[in-house]
């Protein structure tokens, strides 16, 4: 069955992308302010971003939706430290993460398990891509990050898997029967 995109799908991708950015920016900044430790906000950011993305992809179950949404999120994040050091390269990271999520979900036929695996792989990949970007750009701290990757990448994957599981659980138990969500899902 062919999936046709409608204007509301593009609008919802923009809204979802902006909402994901706003929430992870506030969460990440709040945690960094509370702890005083840079990069600690990323722990919660991955969970929240994947949770919200899983819900959004359930509402608009079309291939490319996660890719567009993450490209928007990372475009908004260009001047911030969300998703890595500030820079114009960020939309490329968003596209790679979204394509990973979209592809896994499509290949595994849009099951909850597909969201969990897609969330885990995209989350692990995000840290890997950010590391290589920092390395290519010659940014300070990359040498301190490298030995931690063997611990952080599996942790990111677990965090992404938990975010996807939570997003799917919230969608199925609370959101899918709401009239507003049904209207958005109605094609």
Short mmCIF file of C-alpha atoms in Angstrom, two decimals:
data_model
loop_
_atom_site.label_atom_id
_atom_site.label_comp_id
_atom_site.label_asym_id
_atom_site.label_seq_id
_atom_site.Cartn_x
_atom_site.Cartn_y
_atom_site.Cartn_z
CA UNK A 1 0.00 0.00 0.00
CA UNK A 2 1.38 3.35 -1.04
CA UNK A 3 1.71 6.01 1.63
CA UNK A 4 0.65 9.45 0.48
CA UNK A 5 1.84 12.44 2.42
CA UNK A 6 -0.66 15.14 3.19
CA UNK A 7 -0.03 18.75 4.18
CA UNK A 8 -0.94 17.95 7.78
CA UNK A 9 1.84 15.33 7.89
CA UNK A 10 4.41 18.00 7.02
CA UNK A 11 2.89 20.43 9.52
CA UNK A 12 2.88 17.77 12.24
CA UNK A 13 6.54 16.95 11.48
CA UNK A 14 7.39 20.62 11.99
CA UNK A 15 5.43 20.78 15.23
CA UNK A 16 6.94 17.50 16.48
CA UNK A 17 10.46 18.62 15.55
CA UNK A 18 10.06 21.94 17.35
CA UNK A 19 8.45 20.27 20.37
CA UNK A 20 11.24 17.68 20.63
CA UNK A 21 13.85 20.44 20.45
CA UNK A 22 12.07 22.60 23.06
CA UNK A 23 11.65 19.76 25.53
CA UNK A 24 15.19 18.39 25.21
CA UNK A 25 16.64 21.91 25.40
CA UNK A 26 14.74 22.68 28.60
CA UNK A 27 15.46 19.28 30.16
CA UNK A 28 19.12 19.30 29.21
CA UNK A 29 19.69 22.88 30.34
CA UNK A 30 17.86 22.25 33.61
CA UNK A 31 19.93 19.17 34.40
CA UNK A 32 23.18 20.92 33.56
CA UNK A 33 22.19 23.85 35.78
CA UNK A 34 21.17 21.50 38.60
CA UNK A 35 24.29 19.32 38.45
CA UNK A 36 26.85 21.79 37.13
CA UNK A 37 28.24 18.99 34.95
CA UNK A 38 28.38 19.61 31.17
CA UNK A 39 26.84 16.94 28.90
CA UNK A 40 24.72 15.41 31.69
CA UNK A 41 21.60 16.76 29.99
CA UNK A 42 22.17 14.40 27.06
CA UNK A 43 21.25 11.42 29.21
CA UNK A 44 17.68 12.63 29.63
CA UNK A 45 17.57 14.21 26.17
CA UNK A 46 17.91 10.90 24.35
CA UNK A 47 15.18 9.29 26.41
CA UNK A 48 12.79 12.22 25.90
CA UNK A 49 13.57 12.66 22.19
CA UNK A 50 13.03 8.97 21.38
CA UNK A 51 9.89 8.83 23.54
CA UNK A 52 8.38 11.79 21.66
CA UNK A 53 9.56 10.50 18.27
CA UNK A 54 7.97 7.09 18.90
CA UNK A 55 4.66 8.75 19.72
CA UNK A 56 4.87 11.02 16.66
CA UNK A 57 5.69 8.10 14.33
CA UNK A 58 2.70 6.19 15.71
CA UNK A 59 0.50 9.18 14.87
CA UNK A 60 1.98 9.59 11.37
CA UNK A 61 3.16 6.08 10.42
CA UNK A 62 4.83 7.01 7.15
CA UNK A 63 8.33 6.25 5.98
CA UNK A 64 10.40 9.41 6.17
CA UNK A 65 8.43 11.01 8.98
CA UNK A 66 11.16 10.45 11.58
CA UNK A 67 13.77 11.64 9.07
CA UNK A 68 11.95 14.90 8.38
CA UNK A 69 11.18 15.47 12.05
CA UNK A 70 14.77 14.86 13.16
CA UNK A 71 16.10 17.06 10.35
CA UNK A 72 13.86 19.85 11.65
CA UNK A 73 14.87 19.23 15.27
CA UNK A 74 18.58 19.28 14.45
CA UNK A 75 18.17 22.34 12.18
CA UNK A 76 16.69 24.28 15.08
CA UNK A 77 19.56 22.99 17.24
CA UNK A 78 22.32 24.37 14.95
CA UNK A 79 23.35 27.21 17.32
CA UNK A 80 23.03 25.11 20.50
CA UNK A 81 24.87 22.21 22.11
CA UNK A 82 21.84 19.94 21.66
CA UNK A 83 22.97 17.06 19.42
CA UNK A 84 26.62 18.02 19.54
CA UNK A 85 28.72 21.15 19.19
CA UNK A 86 27.07 24.08 17.39
CA UNK A 87 27.37 23.92 13.62
CA UNK A 88 25.64 23.76 10.26
CA UNK A 89 26.36 20.03 9.99
CA UNK A 90 23.60 19.13 12.48
CA UNK A 91 20.75 18.57 9.98
CA UNK A 92 22.87 15.80 8.43
CA UNK A 93 23.04 14.10 11.85
CA UNK A 94 19.27 14.47 12.19
CA UNK A 95 18.71 12.92 8.77
CA UNK A 96 21.00 9.96 9.57
CA UNK A 97 19.24 9.31 12.88
CA UNK A 98 15.79 9.66 11.34
CA UNK A 99 16.66 7.36 8.43
CA UNK A 100 17.93 4.76 10.88
CA UNK A 101 14.72 4.91 12.91
CA UNK A 102 12.45 5.00 9.83
CA UNK A 103 14.24 2.10 8.14
CA UNK A 104 14.18 -0.21 11.17
CA UNK A 105 10.50 0.56 11.81
CA UNK A 106 9.63 -0.12 8.16
CA UNK A 107 11.69 -3.30 7.86
CA UNK A 108 10.20 -4.69 11.07
CA UNK A 109 6.64 -3.78 10.04
CA UNK A 110 5.95 -0.97 12.55
CA UNK A 111 5.82 -3.16 15.64
CA UNK A 112 6.61 -2.00 19.16
CA UNK A 113 9.80 -4.05 18.91
CA UNK A 114 10.75 -2.15 15.75
CA UNK A 115 10.41 1.15 17.60
CA UNK A 116 12.53 -0.15 20.49
CA UNK A 117 15.29 -1.43 18.19
CA UNK A 118 15.10 1.68 15.98
CA UNK A 119 15.31 3.92 19.05
CA UNK A 120 18.26 1.97 20.41
CA UNK A 121 20.21 2.01 17.14
CA UNK A 122 19.51 5.67 16.38
CA UNK A 123 20.51 6.65 19.93
CA UNK A 124 23.76 4.68 19.80
CA UNK A 125 24.46 6.11 16.38
CA UNK A 126 23.86 9.68 17.60
CA UNK A 127 26.74 9.52 20.04
CA UNK A 128 28.98 7.83 17.48
CA UNK A 129 28.24 10.46 14.81
CA UNK A 130 28.74 13.30 17.30
CA UNK A 131 32.10 11.81 18.34
CA UNK A 132 33.32 11.52 14.73
CA UNK A 133 32.09 15.04 13.98
CA UNK A 134 34.03 16.37 16.95
CA UNK A 135 37.07 14.43 15.76
CA UNK A 136 36.81 15.75 12.18
CA UNK A 137 36.39 19.31 13.44
CA UNK A 138 39.31 18.90 15.85
CA UNK A 139 37.25 20.03 18.82
CA UNK A 140 38.67 19.94 22.33
CA UNK A 141 37.58 17.12 24.62
CA UNK A 142 37.29 14.50 21.89
CA UNK A 143 40.31 12.67 23.32
CA UNK A 144 38.58 12.51 26.73
CA UNK A 145 35.36 11.26 25.18
CA UNK A 146 36.92 8.42 23.16
CA UNK A 147 37.72 6.04 26.06
CA UNK A 148 34.22 6.56 27.46
CA UNK A 149 32.48 5.51 24.24
CA UNK A 150 32.61 1.81 25.09
CA UNK A 151 30.39 2.58 28.09
CA UNK A 152 28.37 5.48 26.74
CA UNK A 153 27.26 3.94 23.42
CA UNK A 154 25.57 0.89 25.02
CA UNK A 155 24.08 3.19 27.65
CA UNK A 156 22.72 5.48 24.90
CA UNK A 157 21.25 2.44 23.13
CA UNK A 158 19.54 1.28 26.32
CA UNK A 159 18.29 4.79 26.98
CA UNK A 160 16.87 5.03 23.44
CA UNK A 161 15.23 1.61 23.76
CA UNK A 162 13.60 2.64 27.04
CA UNK A 163 12.42 5.91 25.49
CA UNK A 164 10.84 4.05 22.56
CA UNK A 165 9.21 1.52 24.88
CA UNK A 166 7.82 4.33 27.05
CA UNK A 167 6.58 6.26 24.00
CA UNK A 168 4.80 3.21 22.61
CA UNK A 169 3.30 2.39 25.99
CA UNK A 170 2.01 5.94 26.46
CA UNK A 171 0.61 5.98 22.94
CA UNK A 172 -1.18 2.65 23.28
CA UNK A 173 -2.50 3.16 26.82
CA UNK A 174 -3.30 6.87 26.81
CA UNK A 175 -3.17 8.58 23.44
CA UNK A 176 -4.42 6.37 20.61
CA UNK A 177 -8.08 6.68 21.58
CA UNK A 178 -8.11 10.44 22.14
CA UNK A 179 -10.33 12.18 19.58
CA UNK A 180 -7.62 14.69 18.60
CA UNK A 181 -5.10 11.90 17.97
CA UNK A 182 -7.65 9.91 15.98
CA UNK A 183 -8.29 12.97 13.79
CA UNK A 184 -4.55 13.33 13.17
CA UNK A 185 -4.26 9.64 12.31
CA UNK A 186 -7.31 9.62 10.02
CA UNK A 187 -6.15 9.54 6.41
#
